[in-house]
JSON list of C-alpha atoms and ligand atoms in Angstrom, two decimals:
[
{"chain": "N", "resi": 97, "resn": "VAL", "atom": "CA", "xyz": [13.91, -17.65, -16.25]},
{"chain": "N", "resi": 98, "resn": "SER", "atom": "CA", "xyz": [13.13, -18.85, -12.97]},
{"chain": "N", "resi": 99, "resn": "ASP", "atom": "CA", "xyz": [14.83, -16.73, -10.16]},
{"chain": "N", "resi": 100, "resn": "THR", "atom": "CA", "xyz": [13.20, -18.19, -7.08]},
{"chain": "N", "resi": 101, "resn": "ILE", "atom": "CA", "xyz": [14.24, -16.54, -3.75]},
{"chain": "N", "resi": 102, "resn": "LEU", "atom": "CA", "xyz": [13.32, -17.52, -0.34]},
{"chain": "N", "resi": 103, "resn": "VAL", "atom": "CA", "xyz": [12.66, -15.27, 2.56]},
{"chain": "N", "resi": 104, "resn": "SER", "atom": "CA", "xyz": [12.84, -15.64, 5.92]},
{"chain": "N", "resi": 105, "resn": "ALA", "atom": "CA", "xyz": [9.18, -15.05, 7.10]},
{"chain": "N", "resi": 106, "resn": "LEU", "atom": "CA", "xyz": [6.07, -16.11, 9.55]},
{"chain": "N", "resi": 107, "resn": "PRO", "atom": "CA", "xyz": [4.46, -18.37, 9.72]},
{"chain": "N", "resi": 108, "resn": "PHE", "atom": "CA", "xyz": [7.49, -19.99, 7.28]},
{"chain": "N", "resi": 109, "resn": "PRO", "atom": "CA", "xyz": [9.71, -19.26, 4.73]},
{"chain": "N", "resi": 110, "resn": "PHE", "atom": "CA", "xyz": [8.13, -16.79, 1.51]},
{"chain": "N", "resi": 111, "resn": "GLN", "atom": "CA", "xyz": [9.33, -18.29, -1.72]},
{"chain": "N", "resi": 112, "resn": "CYS", "atom": "CA", "xyz": [8.98, -16.43, -5.02]},
{"chain": "N", "resi": 113, "resn": "ASP", "atom": "CA", "xyz": [10.00, -15.94, -8.37]},
{"chain": "N", "resi": 114, "resn": "LEU", "atom": "CA", "xyz": [11.60, -12.33, -8.76]},
{"chain": "N", "resi": 115, "resn": "SER", "atom": "CA", "xyz": [10.34, -12.20, -12.72]},
{"chain": "N", "resi": 116, "resn": "HIS", "atom": "CA", "xyz": [6.60, -12.88, -11.21]},
{"chain": "N", "resi": 117, "resn": "THR", "atom": "CA", "xyz": [6.83, -10.79, -8.50]},
{"chain": "N", "resi": 118, "resn": "ALA", "atom": "CA", "xyz": [5.80, -6.80, -8.07]},
{"chain": "N", "resi": 119, "resn": "LEU", "atom": "CA", "xyz": [6.61, -5.16, -4.91]},
{"chain": "N", "resi": 120, "resn": "VAL", "atom": "CA", "xyz": [3.33, -2.93, -4.13]},
{"chain": "N", "resi": 121, "resn": "VAL", "atom": "CA", "xyz": [3.61, 0.92, -2.24]},
{"chain": "N", "resi": 122, "resn": "ILE", "atom": "CA", "xyz": [0.55, 1.51, -0.60]},
{"chain": "N", "resi": 123, "resn": "ASP", "atom": "CA", "xyz": [-0.71, 5.16, -0.48]},
{"chain": "N", "resi": 124, "resn": "MET", "atom": "CA", "xyz": [2.57, 6.55, 0.58]},
{"chain": "N", "resi": 125, "resn": "GLN", "atom": "CA", "xyz": [0.59, 10.04, 0.35]},
{"chain": "N", "resi": 126, "resn": "ASN", "atom": "CA", "xyz": [1.02, 13.02, 1.52]},
{"chain": "N", "resi": 127, "resn": "ASP", "atom": "CA", "xyz": [-2.36, 13.04, 2.80]},
{"chain": "N", "resi": 128, "resn": "PHE", "atom": "CA", "xyz": [-1.78, 10.10, 4.82]},
{"chain": "N", "resi": 129, "resn": "CYS", "atom": "CA", "xyz": [1.97, 10.77, 5.77]},
{"chain": "N", "resi": 130, "resn": "CYS", "atom": "CA", "xyz": [1.88, 14.31, 6.18]},
{"chain": "N", "resi": 131, "resn": "LYS", "atom": "CA", "xyz": [0.52, 16.81, 8.97]},
{"chain": "N", "resi": 132, "resn": "GLY", "atom": "CA", "xyz": [-2.66, 18.70, 7.29]},
{"chain": "N", "resi": 133, "resn": "GLY", "atom": "CA", "xyz": [-4.01, 15.27, 5.06]},
{"chain": "N", "resi": 134, "resn": "PHE", "atom": "CA", "xyz": [-6.57, 13.50, 5.28]},
{"chain": "N", "resi": 135, "resn": "GLY", "atom": "CA", "xyz": [-4.93, 10.94, 7.96]},
{"chain": "N", "resi": 136, "resn": "GLU", "atom": "CA", "xyz": [-5.09, 14.09, 10.37]},
{"chain": "N", "resi": 137, "resn": "ALA", "atom": "CA", "xyz": [-8.19, 15.06, 9.66]},
{"chain": "N", "resi": 138, "resn": "LEU", "atom": "CA", "xyz": [-9.70, 11.92, 10.63]},
{"chain": "N", "resi": 139, "resn": "GLY", "atom": "CA", "xyz": [-7.92, 12.53, 13.93]},
{"chain": "N", "resi": 140, "resn": "ASN", "atom": "CA", "xyz": [-4.96, 10.17, 14.14]},
{"chain": "N", "resi": 141, "resn": "ASP", "atom": "CA", "xyz": [-0.96, 11.28, 14.63]},
{"chain": "N", "resi": 142, "resn": "VAL", "atom": "CA", "xyz": [0.63, 10.91, 11.06]},
{"chain": "N", "resi": 143, "resn": "SER", "atom": "CA", "xyz": [3.91, 10.07, 12.41]},
{"chain": "N", "resi": 144, "resn": "PRO", "atom": "CA", "xyz": [4.11, 6.45, 12.78]},
{"chain": "N", "resi": 145, "resn": "ALA", "atom": "CA", "xyz": [3.44, 6.38, 8.64]},
{"chain": "N", "resi": 146, "resn": "GLU", "atom": "CA", "xyz": [5.73, 9.16, 8.11]},
{"chain": "N", "resi": 147, "resn": "ALA", "atom": "CA", "xyz": [8.48, 7.02, 10.23]},
{"chain": "N", "resi": 148, "resn": "ILE", "atom": "CA", "xyz": [8.40, 4.36, 7.31]},
{"chain": "N", "resi": 149, "resn": "ILE", "atom": "CA", "xyz": [9.21, 6.54, 4.81]},
{"chain": "N", "resi": 150, "resn": "PRO", "atom": "CA", "xyz": [12.81, 5.65, 4.78]},
{"chain": "N", "resi": 151, "resn": "LYS", "atom": "CA", "xyz": [12.18, 1.76, 4.96]},
{"chain": "N", "resi": 152, "resn": "VAL", "atom": "CA", "xyz": [10.17, 1.92, 2.12]},
{"chain": "N", "resi": 153, "resn": "GLN", "atom": "CA", "xyz": [12.72, 3.85, 0.31]},
{"chain": "N", "resi": 154, "resn": "SER", "atom": "CA", "xyz": [15.45, 1.23, 1.04]},
{"chain": "N", "resi": 155, "resn": "ILE", "atom": "CA", "xyz": [13.18, -1.30, -0.47]},
{"chain": "N", "resi": 156, "resn": "LEU", "atom": "CA", "xyz": [12.15, 0.89, -3.43]},
{"chain": "N", "resi": 157, "resn": "GLY", "atom": "CA", "xyz": [15.99, 1.02, -4.30]},
{"chain": "N", "resi": 158, "resn": "GLY", "atom": "CA", "xyz": [16.61, -2.76, -3.74]},
{"chain": "N", "resi": 159, "resn": "CYS", "atom": "CA", "xyz": [13.98, -4.10, -6.06]},
{"chain": "N", "resi": 160, "resn": "ARG", "atom": "CA", "xyz": [14.66, -1.04, -8.96]},
{"chain": "N", "resi": 161, "resn": "ALA", "atom": "CA", "xyz": [18.09, -2.39, -8.69]},
{"chain": "N", "resi": 162, "resn": "ILE", "atom": "CA", "xyz": [17.03, -5.61, -9.80]},
{"chain": "N", "resi": 163, "resn": "GLY", "atom": "CA", "xyz": [14.19, -4.46, -12.07]},
{"chain": "N", "resi": 164, "resn": "MET", "atom": "CA", "xyz": [11.32, -5.37, -10.13]},
{"chain": "N", "resi": 165, "resn": "MET", "atom": "CA", "xyz": [8.00, -4.75, -11.47]},
{"chain": "N", "resi": 166, "resn": "ILE", "atom": "CA", "xyz": [6.92, -1.51, -9.30]},
{"chain": "N", "resi": 167, "resn": "ILE", "atom": "CA", "xyz": [3.33, -0.69, -8.53]},
{"chain": "N", "resi": 168, "resn": "HIS", "atom": "CA", "xyz": [2.58, 2.33, -6.35]},
{"chain": "N", "resi": 169, "resn": "THR", "atom": "CA", "xyz": [-0.81, 3.11, -5.56]},
{"chain": "N", "resi": 170, "resn": "ARG", "atom": "CA", "xyz": [-3.05, 6.41, -4.39]},
{"chain": "N", "resi": 171, "resn": "GLU", "atom": "CA", "xyz": [-6.36, 6.52, -2.29]},
{"chain": "N", "resi": 172, "resn": "GLY", "atom": "CA", "xyz": [-8.38, 9.63, -3.97]},
{"chain": "N", "resi": 173, "resn": "HIS", "atom": "CA", "xyz": [-11.32, 11.04, -6.10]},
{"chain": "N", "resi": 174, "resn": "LEU", "atom": "CA", "xyz": [-12.11, 12.69, -8.97]},
{"chain": "N", "resi": 175, "resn": "PRO", "atom": "CA", "xyz": [-12.51, 16.55, -8.50]},
{"chain": "N", "resi": 176, "resn": "ASP", "atom": "CA", "xyz": [-16.70, 16.57, -8.87]},
{"chain": "N", "resi": 177, "resn": "LEU", "atom": "CA", "xyz": [-16.54, 13.66, -6.32]},
{"chain": "N", "resi": 178, "resn": "SER", "atom": "CA", "xyz": [-18.66, 11.37, -8.80]},
{"chain": "N", "resi": 179, "resn": "ASP", "atom": "CA", "xyz": [-16.19, 8.35, -7.72]},
{"chain": "N", "resi": 180, "resn": "CYS", "atom": "CA", "xyz": [-16.64, 8.37, -3.99]},
{"chain": "N", "resi": 181, "resn": "PRO", "atom": "CA", "xyz": [-19.82, 6.96, -2.27]},
{"chain": "N", "resi": 182, "resn": "GLU", "atom": "CA", "xyz": [-21.97, 9.17, -0.42]},
{"chain": "N", "resi": 183, "resn": "SER", "atom": "CA", "xyz": [-21.53, 6.71, 2.51]},
{"chain": "N", "resi": 184, "resn": "LYS", "atom": "CA", "xyz": [-17.85, 7.23, 2.54]},
{"chain": "N", "resi": 185, "resn": "LEU", "atom": "CA", "xyz": [-18.37, 11.25, 2.09]},
{"chain": "N", "resi": 186, "resn": "THR", "atom": "CA", "xyz": [-20.52, 11.39, 5.19]},
{"chain": "N", "resi": 187, "resn": "ARG", "atom": "CA", "xyz": [-18.25, 9.33, 7.41]},
{"chain": "N", "resi": 188, "resn": "SER", "atom": "CA", "xyz": [-14.99, 11.23, 6.25]},
{"chain": "N", "resi": 189, "resn": "GLN", "atom": "CA", "xyz": [-16.21, 14.07, 8.24]},
{"chain": "N", "resi": 190, "resn": "VAL", "atom": "CA", "xyz": [-14.30, 14.35, 11.36]},
{"chain": "N", "resi": 191, "resn": "ASN", "atom": "CA", "xyz": [-14.73, 17.61, 13.14]},
{"chain": "N", "resi": 192, "resn": "GLY", "atom": "CA", "xyz": [-16.23, 19.16, 10.14]},
{"chain": "N", "resi": 193, "resn": "LYS", "atom": "CA", "xyz": [-13.37, 18.48, 7.72]},
{"chain": "N", "resi": 194, "resn": "GLY", "atom": "CA", "xyz": [-13.59, 15.64, 4.98]},
{"chain": "N", "resi": 195, "resn": "ILE", "atom": "CA", "xyz": [-12.94, 14.16, 1.73]},
{"chain": "N", "resi": 196, "resn": "GLY", "atom": "CA", "xyz": [-13.27, 16.74, -0.96]},
{"chain": "N", "resi": 197, "resn": "ASP", "atom": "CA", "xyz": [-12.81, 19.89, 1.48]},
{"chain": "N", "resi": 198, "resn": "GLU", "atom": "CA", "xyz": [-10.08, 22.48, 1.46]},
{"chain": "N", "resi": 199, "resn": "GLY", "atom": "CA", "xyz": [-7.00, 21.75, 3.81]},
{"chain": "N", "resi": 200, "resn": "PRO", "atom": "CA", "xyz": [-3.54, 22.90, 3.79]},
{"chain": "N", "resi": 201, "resn": "MET", "atom": "CA", "xyz": [-2.51, 20.77, 1.16]},
{"chain": "N", "resi": 202, "resn": "GLY", "atom": "CA", "xyz": [-5.29, 21.47, -1.05]},
{"chain": "N", "resi": 203, "resn": "ARG", "atom": "CA", "xyz": [-8.93, 19.65, -1.44]},
{"chain": "N", "resi": 204, "resn": "ILE", "atom": "CA", "xyz": [-8.54, 16.72, 0.87]},
{"chain": "N", "resi": 205, "resn": "LEU", "atom": "CA", "xyz": [-7.71, 13.18, -1.07]},
{"chain": "N", "resi": 206, "resn": "ILE", "atom": "CA", "xyz": [-8.72, 15.16, -4.71]},
{"chain": "N", "resi": 207, "resn": "ARG", "atom": "CA", "xyz": [-6.34, 14.07, -7.56]},
{"chain": "N", "resi": 208, "resn": "GLY", "atom": "CA", "xyz": [-4.29, 16.70, -8.50]},
{"chain": "N", "resi": 209, "resn": "GLU", "atom": "CA", "xyz": [-3.98, 17.80, -5.00]},
{"chain": "N", "resi": 210, "resn": "TYR", "atom": "CA", "xyz": [-0.67, 18.29, -3.31]},
{"chain": "N", "resi": 211, "resn": "GLY", "atom": "CA", "xyz": [-1.76, 16.30, -0.17]},
{"chain": "N", "resi": 212, "resn": "HIS", "atom": "CA", "xyz": [-2.77, 13.42, -3.02]},
{"chain": "N", "resi": 213, "resn": "GLU", "atom": "CA", "xyz": [0.57, 13.04, -4.04]},
{"chain": "N", "resi": 214, "resn": "ILE", "atom": "CA", "xyz": [3.03, 10.23, -3.26]},
{"chain": "N", "resi": 215, "resn": "VAL", "atom": "CA", "xyz": [5.83, 11.84, -0.66]},
{"chain": "N", "resi": 216, "resn": "LYS", "atom": "CA", "xyz": [8.46, 13.15, -2.56]},
{"chain": "N", "resi": 217, "resn": "GLU", "atom": "CA", "xyz": [11.26, 10.96, -1.24]},
{"chain": "N", "resi": 218, "resn": "LEU", "atom": "CA", "xyz": [9.17, 8.20, -2.63]},
{"chain": "N", "resi": 219, "resn": "LYS", "atom": "CA", "xyz": [8.63, 9.59, -6.02]},
{"chain": "N", "resi": 220, "resn": "PRO", "atom": "CA", "xyz": [7.65, 6.93, -8.66]},
{"chain": "N", "resi": 221, "resn": "LEU", "atom": "CA", "xyz": [10.15, 6.73, -11.70]},
{"chain": "N", "resi": 222, "resn": "ALA", "atom": "CA", "xyz": [8.79, 7.02, -15.35]},
{"chain": "N", "resi": 223, "resn": "ASN", "atom": "CA", "xyz": [8.91, 3.61, -15.69]},
{"chain": "N", "resi": 224, "resn": "GLU", "atom": "CA", "xyz": [6.51, 2.69, -12.89]},
{"chain": "N", "resi": 225, "resn": "TRP", "atom": "CA", "xyz": [3.02, 2.30, -12.51]},
{"chain": "N", "resi": 226, "resn": "VAL", "atom": "CA", "xyz": [0.72, 4.28, -10.50]},
{"chain": "N", "resi": 227, "resn": "ILE", "atom": "CA", "xyz": [-3.01, 3.12, -9.85]},
{"chain": "N", "resi": 228, "resn": "ASP", "atom": "CA", "xyz": [-4.99, 5.40, -8.53]},
{"chain": "N", "resi": 229, "resn": "LYS", "atom": "CA", "xyz": [-8.01, 3.75, -6.24]},
{"chain": "N", "resi": 230, "resn": "PRO", "atom": "CA", "xyz": [-11.34, 5.30, -4.77]},
{"chain": "N", "resi": 231, "resn": "GLY", "atom": "CA", "xyz": [-11.37, 2.58, -2.25]},
{"chain": "N", "resi": 232, "resn": "LYS", "atom": "CA", "xyz": [-9.17, 1.30, 0.62]},
{"chain": "N", "resi": 233, "resn": "GLY", "atom": "CA", "xyz": [-8.22, -1.69, -1.77]},
{"chain": "N", "resi": 234, "resn": "ALA", "atom": "CA", "xyz": [-6.14, -1.63, -4.76]},
{"chain": "N", "resi": 235, "resn": "PHE", "atom": "CA", "xyz": [-8.38, -3.87, -6.92]},
{"chain": "N", "resi": 236, "resn": "TYR", "atom": "CA", "xyz": [-11.74, -1.81, -6.57]},
{"chain": "N", "resi": 237, "resn": "ASN", "atom": "CA", "xyz": [-12.82, 0.10, -9.65]},
{"chain": "N", "resi": 238, "resn": "THR", "atom": "CA", "xyz": [-8.96, -0.10, -10.70]},
{"chain": "N", "resi": 239, "resn": "ASN", "atom": "CA", "xyz": [-7.19, -2.16, -13.28]},
{"chain": "N", "resi": 240, "resn": "LEU", "atom": "CA", "xyz": [-4.66, -3.51, -10.77]},
{"chain": "N", "resi": 241, "resn": "GLU", "atom": "CA", "xyz": [-5.95, -7.38, -11.89]},
{"chain": "N", "resi": 242, "resn": "GLN", "atom": "CA", "xyz": [-5.26, -6.89, -15.88]},
{"chain": "N", "resi": 243, "resn": "LEU", "atom": "CA", "xyz": [-2.35, -5.07, -15.22]},
{"chain": "N", "resi": 244, "resn": "LEU", "atom": "CA", "xyz": [-0.81, -7.79, -13.24]},
{"chain": "N", "resi": 245, "resn": "LYS", "atom": "CA", "xyz": [-2.21, -10.73, -15.46]},
{"chain": "N", "resi": 246, "resn": "SER", "atom": "CA", "xyz": [-0.91, -8.89, -18.53]},
{"chain": "N", "resi": 247, "resn": "HIS", "atom": "CA", "xyz": [2.86, -8.95, -16.67]},
{"chain": "N", "resi": 248, "resn": "GLY", "atom": "CA", "xyz": [2.30, -12.80, -15.24]},
{"chain": "N", "resi": 249, "resn": "ILE", "atom": "CA", "xyz": [2.78, -11.64, -11.84]},
{"chain": "N", "resi": 250, "resn": "GLU", "atom": "CA", "xyz": [1.95, -14.25, -9.13]},
{"chain": "N", "resi": 251, "resn": "SER", "atom": "CA", "xyz": [3.60, -13.11, -6.10]},
{"chain": "N", "resi": 252, "resn": "LEU", "atom": "CA", "xyz": [3.27, -9.23, -4.39]},
{"chain": "N", "resi": 253, "resn": "LEU", "atom": "CA", "xyz": [5.39, -7.94, -2.06]},
{"chain": "N", "resi": 254, "resn": "LEU", "atom": "CA", "xyz": [3.12, -5.31, 0.19]},
{"chain": "N", "resi": 255, "resn": "THR", "atom": "CA", "xyz": [4.39, -1.88, 1.26]},
{"chain": "N", "resi": 256, "resn": "GLY", "atom": "CA", "xyz": [2.49, 1.18, 2.92]},
{"chain": "N", "resi": 257, "resn": "VAL", "atom": "CA", "xyz": [0.07, 2.72, 4.90]},
{"chain": "N", "resi": 258, "resn": "THR", "atom": "CA", "xyz": [-1.89, 2.02, 7.10]},
{"chain": "N", "resi": 259, "resn": "THR", "atom": "CA", "xyz": [-1.56, -1.46, 7.78]},
{"chain": "N", "resi": 260, "resn": "HIS", "atom": "CA", "xyz": [-4.84, -2.48, 8.96]},
{"chain": "N", "resi": 261, "resn": "VAL", "atom": "CA", "xyz": [-6.79, -0.10, 6.52]},
{"chain": "N", "resi": 262, "resn": "CYS", "atom": "CA", "xyz": [-5.90, -0.09, 2.84]},
{"chain": "N", "resi": 263, "resn": "VAL", "atom": "CA", "xyz": [-2.58, -2.60, 2.88]},
{"chain": "N", "resi": 264, "resn": "HIS", "atom": "CA", "xyz": [-4.64, -5.33, 4.55]},
{"chain": "N", "resi": 265, "resn": "THR", "atom": "CA", "xyz": [-8.06, -4.38, 2.02]},
{"chain": "N", "resi": 266, "resn": "THR", "atom": "CA", "xyz": [-5.23, -4.95, -0.94]},
{"chain": "N", "resi": 267, "resn": "LEU", "atom": "CA", "xyz": [-3.76, -8.10, 0.47]},
{"chain": "N", "resi": 268, "resn": "ARG", "atom": "CA", "xyz": [-7.41, -9.68, 1.41]},
{"chain": "N", "resi": 269, "resn": "GLU", "atom": "CA", "xyz": [-8.47, -8.71, -2.39]},
{"chain": "N", "resi": 270, "resn": "ALA", "atom": "CA", "xyz": [-5.00, -10.19, -3.98]},
{"chain": "N", "resi": 271, "resn": "ASN", "atom": "CA", "xyz": [-5.47, -13.26, -2.09]},
{"chain": "N", "resi": 272, "resn": "ASP", "atom": "CA", "xyz": [-8.61, -14.06, -2.79]},
{"chain": "N", "resi": 273, "resn": "ARG", "atom": "CA", "xyz": [-7.00, -13.63, -6.38]},
{"chain": "N", "resi": 274, "resn": "GLY", "atom": "CA", "xyz": [-4.36, -15.87, -6.07]},
{"chain": "N", "resi": 275, "resn": "TYR", "atom": "CA", "xyz": [-1.80, -13.96, -5.41]},
{"chain": "N", "resi": 276, "resn": "GLU", "atom": "CA", "xyz": [0.97, -15.25, -2.94]},
{"chain": "N", "resi": 277, "resn": "CYS", "atom": "CA", "xyz": [1.55, -12.23, -0.68]},
{"chain": "N", "resi": 278, "resn": "LEU", "atom": "CA", "xyz": [4.34, -10.88, 1.76]},
{"chain": "N", "resi": 279, "resn": "VAL", "atom": "CA", "xyz": [3.74, -7.80, 3.80]},
{"chain": "N", "resi": 280, "resn": "LEU", "atom": "CA", "xyz": [7.42, -6.10, 5.12]},
{"chain": "N", "resi": 281, "resn": "GLU", "atom": "CA", "xyz": [6.20, -5.34, 8.96]},
{"chain": "N", "resi": 282, "resn": "ASP", "atom": "CA", "xyz": [8.77, -2.44, 9.07]},
{"chain": "N", "resi": 283, "resn": "ALA", "atom": "CA", "xyz": [8.04, -1.07, 5.93]},
{"chain": "N", "resi": 284, "resn": "THR", "atom": "CA", "xyz": [4.42, -0.74, 6.73]},
{"chain": "N", "resi": 285, "resn": "ALA", "atom": "CA", "xyz": [2.44, 1.36, 9.69]},
{"chain": "N", "resi": 286, "resn": "ALA", "atom": "CA", "xyz": [-0.98, 2.21, 11.43]},
{"chain": "N", "resi": 287, "resn": "TYR", "atom": "CA", "xyz": [-1.75, 5.68, 13.02]},
{"chain": "N", "resi": 288, "resn": "ASP", "atom": "CA", "xyz": [-2.12, 3.16, 15.96]},
{"chain": "N", "resi": 289, "resn": "PHE", "atom": "CA", "xyz": [0.70, 0.85, 16.70]},
{"chain": "N", "resi": 290, "resn": "ALA", "atom": "CA", "xyz": [-1.94, -1.88, 18.30]},
{"chain": "N", "resi": 291, "resn": "ASP", "atom": "CA", "xyz": [-3.84, -1.92, 15.32]},
{"chain": "N", "resi": 292, "resn": "HIS", "atom": "CA", "xyz": [-0.32, -2.15, 13.12]},
{"chain": "N", "resi": 293, "resn": "GLU", "atom": "CA", "xyz": [0.40, -5.58, 15.22]},
{"chain": "N", "resi": 294, "resn": "ALA", "atom": "CA", "xyz": [-3.19, -6.88, 15.12]},
{"chain": "N", "resi": 295, "resn": "ALA", "atom": "CA", "xyz": [-3.18, -6.45, 11.60]},
{"chain": "N", "resi": 296, "resn": "ILE", "atom": "CA", "xyz": [0.40, -8.51, 11.17]},
{"chain": "N", "resi": 297, "resn": "ARG", "atom": "CA", "xyz": [-0.73, -11.31, 13.22]},
{"chain": "N", "resi": 298, "resn": "MET", "atom": "CA", "xyz": [-3.71, -11.67, 11.05]},
{"chain": "N", "resi": 299, "resn": "VAL", "atom": "CA", "xyz": [-1.55, -11.62, 7.84]},
{"chain": "N", "resi": 300, "resn": "HIS", "atom": "CA", "xyz": [0.29, -14.95, 9.29]},
{"chain": "N", "resi": 301, "resn": "GLN", "atom": "CA", "xyz": [-1.98, -16.96, 11.68]},
{"chain": "N", "resi": 302, "resn": "GLN", "atom": "CA", "xyz": [-3.84, -19.78, 10.55]},
{"chain": "N", "resi": 303, "resn": "GLY", "atom": "CA", "xyz": [-1.24, -21.34, 8.61]},
{"chain": "N", "resi": 304, "resn": "ALA", "atom": "CA", "xyz": [-0.79, -17.84, 6.73]},
{"chain": "N", "resi": 305, "resn": "ILE", "atom": "CA", "xyz": [-4.44, -17.34, 5.58]},
{"chain": "N", "resi": 306, "resn": "PHE", "atom": "CA", "xyz": [-3.40, -14.07, 4.03]},
{"chain": "N", "resi": 307, "resn": "GLY", "atom": "CA", "xyz": [-0.15, -14.42, 3.33]},
{"chain": "N", "resi": 308, "resn": "TRP", "atom": "CA", "xyz": [3.09, -14.15, 5.21]},
{"chain": "N", "resi": 309, "resn": "VAL", "atom": "CA", "xyz": [5.07, -11.33, 7.18]},
{"chain": "N", "resi": 310, "resn": "SER", "atom": "CA", "xyz": [8.90, -10.41, 7.05]},
{"chain": "N", "resi": 311, "resn": "ASP", "atom": "CA", "xyz": [11.15, -7.46, 7.28]},
{"chain": "N", "resi": 312, "resn": "CYS", "atom": "CA", "xyz": [13.09, -5.09, 4.96]},
{"chain": "N", "resi": 313, "resn": "ASN", "atom": "CA", "xyz": [16.33, -6.66, 6.05]},
{"chain": "N", "resi": 314, "resn": "ALA", "atom": "CA", "xyz": [15.03, -10.15, 5.10]},
{"chain": "N", "resi": 315, "resn": "LEU", "atom": "CA", "xyz": [14.38, -9.14, 1.93]},
{"chain": "N", "resi": 316, "resn": "LEU", "atom": "CA", "xyz": [17.11, -7.42, 1.11]},
{"chain": "N", "resi": 317, "resn": "GLU", "atom": "CA", "xyz": [19.42, -9.97, 2.04]},
{"chain": "N", "resi": 318, "resn": "ALA", "atom": "CA", "xyz": [17.31, -11.97, -0.33]},
{"chain": "N", "resi": 319, "resn": "ILE", "atom": "CA", "xyz": [16.99, -10.12, -3.62]},
{"chain": "N", "resi": 320, "resn": "GLN", "atom": "CA", "xyz": [20.63, -9.53, -3.03]},
{"chain": "L", "resi": 156, "resn": "TIU", "atom": "N1", "xyz": [-7.57, 6.00, 8.05]},
{"chain": "L", "resi": 156, "resn": "TIU", "atom": "C1", "xyz": [-6.44, 5.02, 7.75]},
{"chain": "L", "resi": 156, "resn": "TIU", "atom": "O1", "xyz": [-6.44, 4.12, 8.40]},
{"chain": "L", "resi": 156, "resn": "TIU", "atom": "N2", "xyz": [-6.65, 4.52, 5.94]},
{"chain": "L", "resi": 156, "resn": "TIU", "atom": "C2", "xyz": [-7.12, 5.27, 4.93]},
{"chain": "L", "resi": 156, "resn": "TIU", "atom": "O2", "xyz": [-7.90, 5.69, 5.06]},
{"chain": "L", "resi": 156, "resn": "TIU", "atom": "N3", "xyz": [-6.58, 4.69, 4.35]},
{"chain": "L", "resi": 156, "resn": "TIU", "atom": "C3", "xyz": [-5.56, 4.08, 3.81]},
{"chain": "L", "resi": 156, "resn": "TIU", "atom": "O3", "xyz": [-5.13, 3.30, 4.58]},
{"chain": "L", "resi": 156, "resn": "TIU", "atom": "N4", "xyz": [-4.60, 4.34, 2.66]}
]
């Protein structure tokens, strides 16, 4: 079955077959989207991440309605930190607090803690996939590639936070593996808008060097 759509995008329209496309919602966790989490511990204002929750919600709704494969990712570590490189642990320490330390939402970036959970508005449904990743990219030390291959996925719709860190790393890893990626500009965010803007430009420059950029309205219009 071919269910090809064309989405208005930069640098030119994005084409995909919906039956071979997955929505990826990256790291929409309390730790990154709410006050008191890892994002704030690193010295950021997390409000831009919080602000995209309704946008991601609308995309989730649209993709759920057509039965698209949905994958949520979470950045985080085992309670004993055995999957966290010393380098990451050391550089997560800003103002005396970092990964594994007690924060207002439990131990920062630790699996099982409240801060590590996906925000309640975007809670994964039982039939959706959740990828726990120790790195910024969703492919490193996870079974994501195997999951995509076994479901015949060729194209990815990317949403979540932060645009220049985990979204970009995942995008680059996916692009190198041959996936066609569409980033939804208004369903992604960085703590500093300049980082978001630059990251978005880097996606579609040089003839879609990493992929395409579109927005929620254009995607919803194309899939409805
Ligand atoms: N710090 C920052 O911008 N992001 C992260 O550490 N992780 C994600 O982007 N998820």
